[in-house]
Short mmCIF file of C-alpha atoms and ligand atoms in Angstrom, two decimals:
data_model
loop_
_atom_site.label_atom_id
_atom_site.label_comp_id
_atom_site.label_asym_id
_atom_site.label_seq_id
_atom_site.Cartn_x
_atom_site.Cartn_y
_atom_site.Cartn_z
CA MET Q 708 -59.91 -52.56 -35.10
CA ASN Q 709 -60.76 -55.65 -33.07
CA ASP Q 710 -64.06 -57.07 -34.37
CA SER Q 711 -64.61 -60.16 -32.28
CA GLY Q 712 -66.71 -60.51 -29.11
CA PRO Q 713 -69.35 -58.09 -27.80
CA ALA Q 714 -68.83 -54.32 -27.70
CA THR Q 715 -67.08 -53.44 -24.46
CA GLY Q 716 -64.90 -50.36 -24.09
CA SER Q 717 -64.07 -48.20 -27.10
CA ASP Q 718 -62.61 -51.10 -29.07
CA ARG Q 719 -65.09 -50.86 -31.91
CA ARG Q 720 -67.11 -48.18 -33.63
CA LEU Q 721 -70.79 -48.65 -32.83
CA TYR Q 722 -72.44 -45.74 -34.53
CA GLY Q 723 -73.13 -44.77 -38.13
CA ARG Q 724 -72.61 -41.31 -39.64
CA ARG Q 725 -70.83 -38.54 -37.71
CA LYS Q 726 -72.26 -35.82 -39.94
CA GLY Q 727 -75.11 -35.38 -42.45
CA HIS Q 728 -76.09 -32.29 -44.39
CA ASP Q 729 -74.37 -28.94 -43.77
CA LEU Q 730 -75.57 -27.16 -40.65
CA SER Q 731 -77.51 -23.90 -40.88
CA ALA Q 732 -75.51 -20.80 -39.95
CA ARG Q 733 -77.33 -20.59 -36.59
CA ARG Q 734 -76.63 -24.22 -35.71
CA GLN Q 735 -72.98 -23.93 -36.74
CA VAL Q 736 -72.61 -20.95 -34.39
CA LEU Q 737 -74.20 -22.99 -31.57
CA VAL Q 738 -71.80 -25.88 -32.23
CA ASP Q 739 -68.78 -23.55 -32.31
CA SER Q 740 -69.67 -21.30 -29.39
CA VAL Q 741 -72.07 -23.14 -27.04
CA LEU Q 742 -71.13 -26.82 -27.32
CA PRO Q 743 -67.58 -26.45 -25.86
CA GLY Q 744 -69.08 -25.10 -22.60
CA LEU Q 745 -71.46 -28.07 -22.31
CA ARG Q 746 -68.96 -30.85 -23.01
CA PRO Q 747 -67.98 -32.82 -19.91
CA ARG Q 748 -64.32 -33.73 -19.72
CA ILE Q 749 -62.63 -36.90 -18.58
CA ASP Q 750 -59.96 -35.43 -16.28
CA ALA Q 751 -56.39 -36.62 -15.62
CA GLN Q 752 -57.57 -38.81 -12.73
CA GLY Q 753 -60.01 -40.57 -15.06
CA GLY Q 754 -63.07 -38.90 -13.48
CA VAL Q 755 -65.68 -36.86 -15.29
CA ASP Q 756 -65.80 -33.09 -14.87
CA LEU Q 757 -69.37 -32.12 -15.76
CA LYS Q 758 -68.40 -28.43 -16.02
CA GLY Q 759 -70.68 -25.51 -15.52
CA PRO Q 760 -72.73 -24.55 -12.50
CA GLN Q 761 -74.66 -27.47 -11.07
CA ALA Q 762 -76.66 -24.96 -9.04
CA GLY Q 763 -77.29 -27.43 -6.24
CA ARG Q 764 -78.47 -30.13 -8.61
CA ASP Q 765 -77.16 -33.48 -7.54
CA ARG Q 766 -79.55 -35.62 -9.59
CA LEU Q 767 -77.97 -36.88 -12.80
CA TRP Q 768 -79.56 -38.74 -15.73
CA LEU Q 769 -77.91 -40.07 -18.88
CA GLU Q 770 -79.49 -40.48 -22.33
CA ILE Q 771 -77.41 -42.56 -24.74
CA GLY Q 772 -77.89 -41.88 -28.47
CA PHE Q 773 -80.32 -38.94 -28.11
CA GLY Q 774 -80.75 -38.57 -31.89
CA ALA Q 775 -82.30 -35.16 -32.58
CA GLY Q 776 -82.60 -34.50 -28.82
CA GLU Q 777 -86.36 -33.95 -28.63
CA HIS Q 778 -86.85 -36.49 -25.82
CA LEU Q 779 -83.86 -35.15 -23.87
CA ALA Q 780 -85.03 -31.52 -24.20
CA TRP Q 781 -88.57 -32.55 -23.13
CA GLN Q 782 -87.22 -34.27 -20.01
CA ALA Q 783 -84.84 -31.38 -19.21
CA ALA Q 784 -87.70 -28.86 -19.42
CA ARG Q 785 -89.82 -30.90 -16.99
CA HIS Q 786 -87.03 -31.80 -14.57
CA ARG Q 787 -85.15 -28.58 -13.96
CA ASP Q 788 -83.68 -30.04 -10.76
CA VAL Q 789 -81.93 -32.82 -12.73
CA THR Q 790 -78.79 -32.49 -14.84
CA ILE Q 791 -79.23 -34.56 -18.00
CA LEU Q 792 -76.13 -35.81 -19.72
CA GLY Q 793 -76.73 -36.72 -23.36
CA ALA Q 794 -74.39 -38.70 -25.61
CA GLU Q 795 -74.66 -38.56 -29.39
CA PRO Q 796 -71.82 -38.74 -31.94
CA PHE Q 797 -73.98 -37.53 -34.87
CA LEU Q 798 -73.21 -33.81 -35.17
CA ASN Q 799 -76.51 -32.85 -36.82
CA GLY Q 800 -78.37 -34.41 -33.87
CA VAL Q 801 -76.15 -32.51 -31.41
CA ALA Q 802 -76.86 -29.27 -33.32
CA SER Q 803 -80.59 -30.00 -33.19
CA LEU Q 804 -80.43 -30.43 -29.39
CA LEU Q 805 -78.41 -27.20 -29.08
CA ALA Q 806 -81.16 -25.39 -31.01
CA HIS Q 807 -83.82 -26.79 -28.60
CA LEU Q 808 -81.72 -25.61 -25.64
CA ASP Q 809 -81.22 -22.20 -27.19
CA ASP Q 810 -84.98 -21.83 -27.82
CA THR Q 811 -85.91 -22.85 -24.29
CA LYS Q 812 -82.89 -21.43 -22.40
CA LEU Q 813 -82.45 -24.70 -20.50
CA ASP Q 814 -79.20 -24.85 -18.51
CA ASN Q 815 -79.47 -28.36 -17.06
CA VAL Q 816 -78.03 -30.31 -20.01
CA ARG Q 817 -74.47 -31.47 -20.76
CA ILE Q 818 -73.49 -32.99 -24.09
CA ILE Q 819 -71.03 -35.75 -24.93
CA ASP Q 820 -70.75 -35.35 -28.73
CA ASN Q 821 -69.05 -38.69 -29.00
CA ASP Q 822 -69.12 -42.38 -28.18
CA VAL Q 823 -70.59 -42.84 -24.70
CA ARG Q 824 -68.48 -45.88 -23.77
CA PRO Q 825 -65.43 -44.09 -22.26
CA TYR Q 826 -67.90 -42.22 -20.02
CA LEU Q 827 -69.53 -45.48 -18.95
CA GLU Q 828 -66.10 -46.36 -17.60
CA ALA Q 829 -65.20 -42.92 -16.16
CA LEU Q 830 -68.40 -41.78 -14.43
CA PRO Q 831 -68.42 -42.50 -10.69
CA ALA Q 832 -70.24 -45.57 -9.40
CA ALA Q 833 -73.75 -44.86 -8.09
CA SER Q 834 -73.88 -41.44 -9.75
CA LEU Q 835 -76.85 -41.82 -12.12
CA GLU Q 836 -80.49 -41.85 -11.15
CA ARG Q 837 -81.68 -42.85 -14.61
CA ILE Q 838 -80.13 -44.21 -17.82
CA MET Q 839 -82.12 -44.11 -21.08
CA VAL Q 840 -81.22 -45.95 -24.28
CA LEU Q 841 -84.11 -45.31 -26.66
CA PHE Q 842 -84.12 -47.08 -30.00
CA PRO Q 843 -80.40 -47.84 -30.18
CA ASP Q 844 -79.00 -48.68 -33.62
CA PRO Q 845 -80.42 -52.17 -34.29
CA TRP Q 846 -77.47 -53.66 -36.20
CA PRO Q 847 -79.83 -56.26 -37.72
CA LYS Q 848 -77.25 -58.47 -39.45
CA ALA Q 849 -76.13 -61.35 -37.24
CA ARG Q 850 -72.46 -60.56 -37.85
CA HIS Q 851 -73.04 -57.02 -36.50
CA HIS Q 852 -74.97 -58.00 -33.35
CA LYS Q 853 -71.78 -57.61 -31.34
CA ARG Q 854 -71.91 -53.85 -32.08
CA ARG Q 855 -75.16 -53.46 -30.14
CA ILE Q 856 -74.72 -50.94 -27.33
CA VAL Q 857 -76.97 -52.93 -24.98
CA ASN Q 858 -75.07 -56.09 -24.10
CA PRO Q 859 -73.82 -57.89 -20.97
CA TRP Q 860 -70.83 -55.51 -20.66
CA SER Q 861 -73.00 -52.38 -20.75
CA ALA Q 862 -75.60 -54.01 -18.44
CA ASP Q 863 -72.79 -54.34 -15.89
CA ARG Q 864 -71.67 -50.76 -16.44
CA PHE Q 865 -75.27 -49.46 -16.13
CA CYS Q 866 -75.67 -51.38 -12.90
CA ASP Q 867 -72.47 -49.95 -11.45
CA LEU Q 868 -73.43 -46.38 -12.42
CA LEU Q 869 -77.03 -46.45 -11.21
CA ILE Q 870 -77.86 -45.43 -7.67
CA ASP Q 871 -79.86 -47.90 -5.58
CA GLY Q 872 -83.40 -47.86 -6.96
CA GLY Q 873 -82.16 -46.10 -10.14
CA GLU Q 874 -83.93 -46.76 -13.41
CA LEU Q 875 -82.79 -48.15 -16.75
CA ARG Q 876 -85.13 -47.37 -19.66
CA LEU Q 877 -84.72 -49.24 -22.94
CA ALA Q 878 -86.83 -49.15 -26.09
CA THR Q 879 -86.67 -50.85 -29.45
CA ASP Q 880 -88.95 -51.64 -32.36
CA ILE Q 881 -86.79 -54.57 -33.50
CA MET Q 882 -88.09 -57.72 -31.84
CA ASP Q 883 -84.79 -59.52 -32.26
CA TYR Q 884 -83.08 -56.64 -30.38
CA ALA Q 885 -85.83 -56.77 -27.70
CA ARG Q 886 -85.01 -60.44 -27.11
CA TRP Q 887 -81.29 -59.56 -27.18
CA MET Q 888 -81.84 -56.80 -24.59
CA MET Q 889 -83.77 -59.16 -22.33
CA ALA Q 890 -81.05 -61.80 -22.65
CA ALA Q 891 -78.38 -59.21 -21.75
CA VAL Q 892 -80.17 -57.37 -18.94
CA TRP Q 893 -82.88 -59.56 -17.42
CA PRO Q 894 -80.48 -62.16 -15.92
CA HIS Q 895 -78.39 -59.44 -14.24
CA PRO Q 896 -78.58 -60.18 -10.50
CA ASP Q 897 -78.79 -56.48 -9.57
CA LEU Q 898 -81.50 -55.38 -12.01
CA VAL Q 899 -85.22 -56.11 -11.82
CA TRP Q 900 -87.63 -55.80 -14.74
CA THR Q 901 -90.52 -53.68 -13.46
CA ALA Q 902 -93.25 -54.94 -15.84
CA GLN Q 903 -96.26 -56.58 -14.18
CA ARG Q 904 -98.59 -56.82 -17.20
CA PRO Q 905 -98.23 -56.59 -21.01
CA GLY Q 906 -99.29 -52.91 -21.07
CA ASP Q 907 -96.21 -52.11 -18.99
CA TRP Q 908 -93.92 -52.96 -21.90
CA ARG Q 909 -96.27 -52.42 -24.86
CA ASP Q 910 -97.32 -48.87 -23.95
CA ARG Q 911 -94.91 -45.97 -23.67
CA PRO Q 912 -94.94 -44.53 -20.14
CA ALA Q 913 -96.71 -41.15 -19.91
CA ASP Q 914 -93.52 -39.34 -18.85
CA TRP Q 915 -91.72 -40.41 -22.01
CA PRO Q 916 -92.53 -38.50 -25.24
CA GLU Q 917 -92.38 -40.13 -28.65
CA THR Q 918 -89.00 -39.83 -30.34
CA ARG Q 919 -88.45 -39.29 -34.05
CA TYR Q 920 -87.26 -42.85 -34.45
CA GLU Q 921 -90.33 -44.26 -32.66
CA ALA Q 922 -92.63 -42.30 -35.00
CA LYS Q 923 -90.83 -43.78 -38.02
CA ALA Q 924 -91.04 -47.29 -36.57
CA ARG Q 925 -94.80 -47.02 -35.97
CA ALA Q 926 -95.35 -45.60 -39.47
CA ALA Q 927 -93.47 -48.61 -40.83
CA GLY Q 928 -95.74 -51.00 -38.85
CA ARG Q 929 -93.21 -51.88 -36.14
CA PRO Q 930 -94.76 -51.24 -32.71
CA PRO Q 931 -91.99 -50.81 -30.13
CA VAL Q 932 -91.42 -52.30 -26.70
CA PHE Q 933 -90.52 -50.21 -23.64
CA LEU Q 934 -88.44 -52.01 -21.03
CA THR Q 935 -87.86 -50.50 -17.61
CA PHE Q 936 -85.51 -52.05 -15.06
CA ARG Q 937 -84.76 -50.95 -11.51
CA ARG Q 938 -81.42 -51.30 -9.77
CA LYS Q 939 -81.62 -53.36 -6.60
CA PRO Q 940 -80.25 -51.78 -3.39
CA ARG Q 941 -76.59 -52.54 -2.72
CA THR Q 942 -76.02 -54.66 0.32
CA GLY Q 943 -73.19 -54.37 2.86
C1 SAM O 1039 -81.60 -45.28 -34.17
S1 SAM O 1039 -80.98 -43.79 -33.50
C2 SAM O 1039 -82.21 -43.35 -32.28
C3 SAM O 1039 -82.14 -41.90 -31.87
C4 SAM O 1039 -83.14 -41.46 -30.79
N1 SAM O 1039 -82.89 -42.12 -29.53
C5 SAM O 1039 -84.57 -41.66 -31.23
O1 SAM O 1039 -85.26 -42.51 -30.60
O2 SAM O 1039 -85.02 -40.99 -32.17
C6 SAM O 1039 -79.62 -44.36 -32.47
C7 SAM O 1039 -78.66 -43.24 -32.09
O3 SAM O 1039 -77.64 -43.75 -31.24
C8 SAM O 1039 -76.43 -43.08 -31.54
N2 SAM O 1039 -75.31 -43.90 -31.07
C9 SAM O 1039 -74.87 -45.05 -31.63
N3 SAM O 1039 -73.80 -45.53 -30.96
C10 SAM O 1039 -73.57 -44.66 -29.95
C11 SAM O 1039 -72.59 -44.61 -28.92
N4 SAM O 1039 -71.62 -45.54 -28.83
N5 SAM O 1039 -72.62 -43.58 -28.05
C12 SAM O 1039 -73.60 -42.63 -28.15
N6 SAM O 1039 -74.55 -42.64 -29.11
C13 SAM O 1039 -74.54 -43.63 -30.00
C14 SAM O 1039 -76.49 -42.92 -33.07
O4 SAM O 1039 -75.64 -41.90 -33.56
C15 SAM O 1039 -77.96 -42.63 -33.31
O5 SAM O 1039 -78.24 -41.25 -33.35
#
């Protein structure tokens, strides 16, 4: 596996475990019987088939690395007119989201139970209204920084995928990653950081529930930052 330069396409593994403890019988059934119907496919033409009835929904959001899925399920319950695409390679997290969906009977979620990067290349330009990357794996060692999912390559992909005025939401509790994110995203000519005052990046927006990872970070004395960028309108 090539291990030089920043993470771009699917040249390098960016995530940790694919599976933790054994799934409960209920969750295993959900993985076996429900997940296949929610998995988007990259079709022969290289496009993404989201599958399933869109029921007139043309708004699409993407959450990358949804962990246990509590934030994604919260958003899906409050935005029934939006289809939310979630990417997470950790099977136990996928099973946890499936259980939330089963409990709430939400039908506006699709799940990529894998690396998001091929989808960042296959989704159509200007198809996403919002992209969320909340507490991505920090890869703290300097030699692993190139595995970070937020980097100049992904900033370009996000920009291509967002509609005009679309929103990119990033969060991290690792200050070195916050600086890294700013260095990767802030200079992008088509993205604008929306913060006007410190509270805009220190305080979690009201329409953004705490994730499991954020709770752990706060308990460990690491207050996070919340960075929101807006895609500039395309010209011409
Ligand atoms: C530190 S966890 C944060 C989970 C969740 N967002 C939260 O705030 O609780 C980062 C997650 O990103 C996922 N991840 C890492 N690389 C990924 C990739 N290339 N595509 C999709 N998800 C990825 C990991 O499996 C992990 O669950």
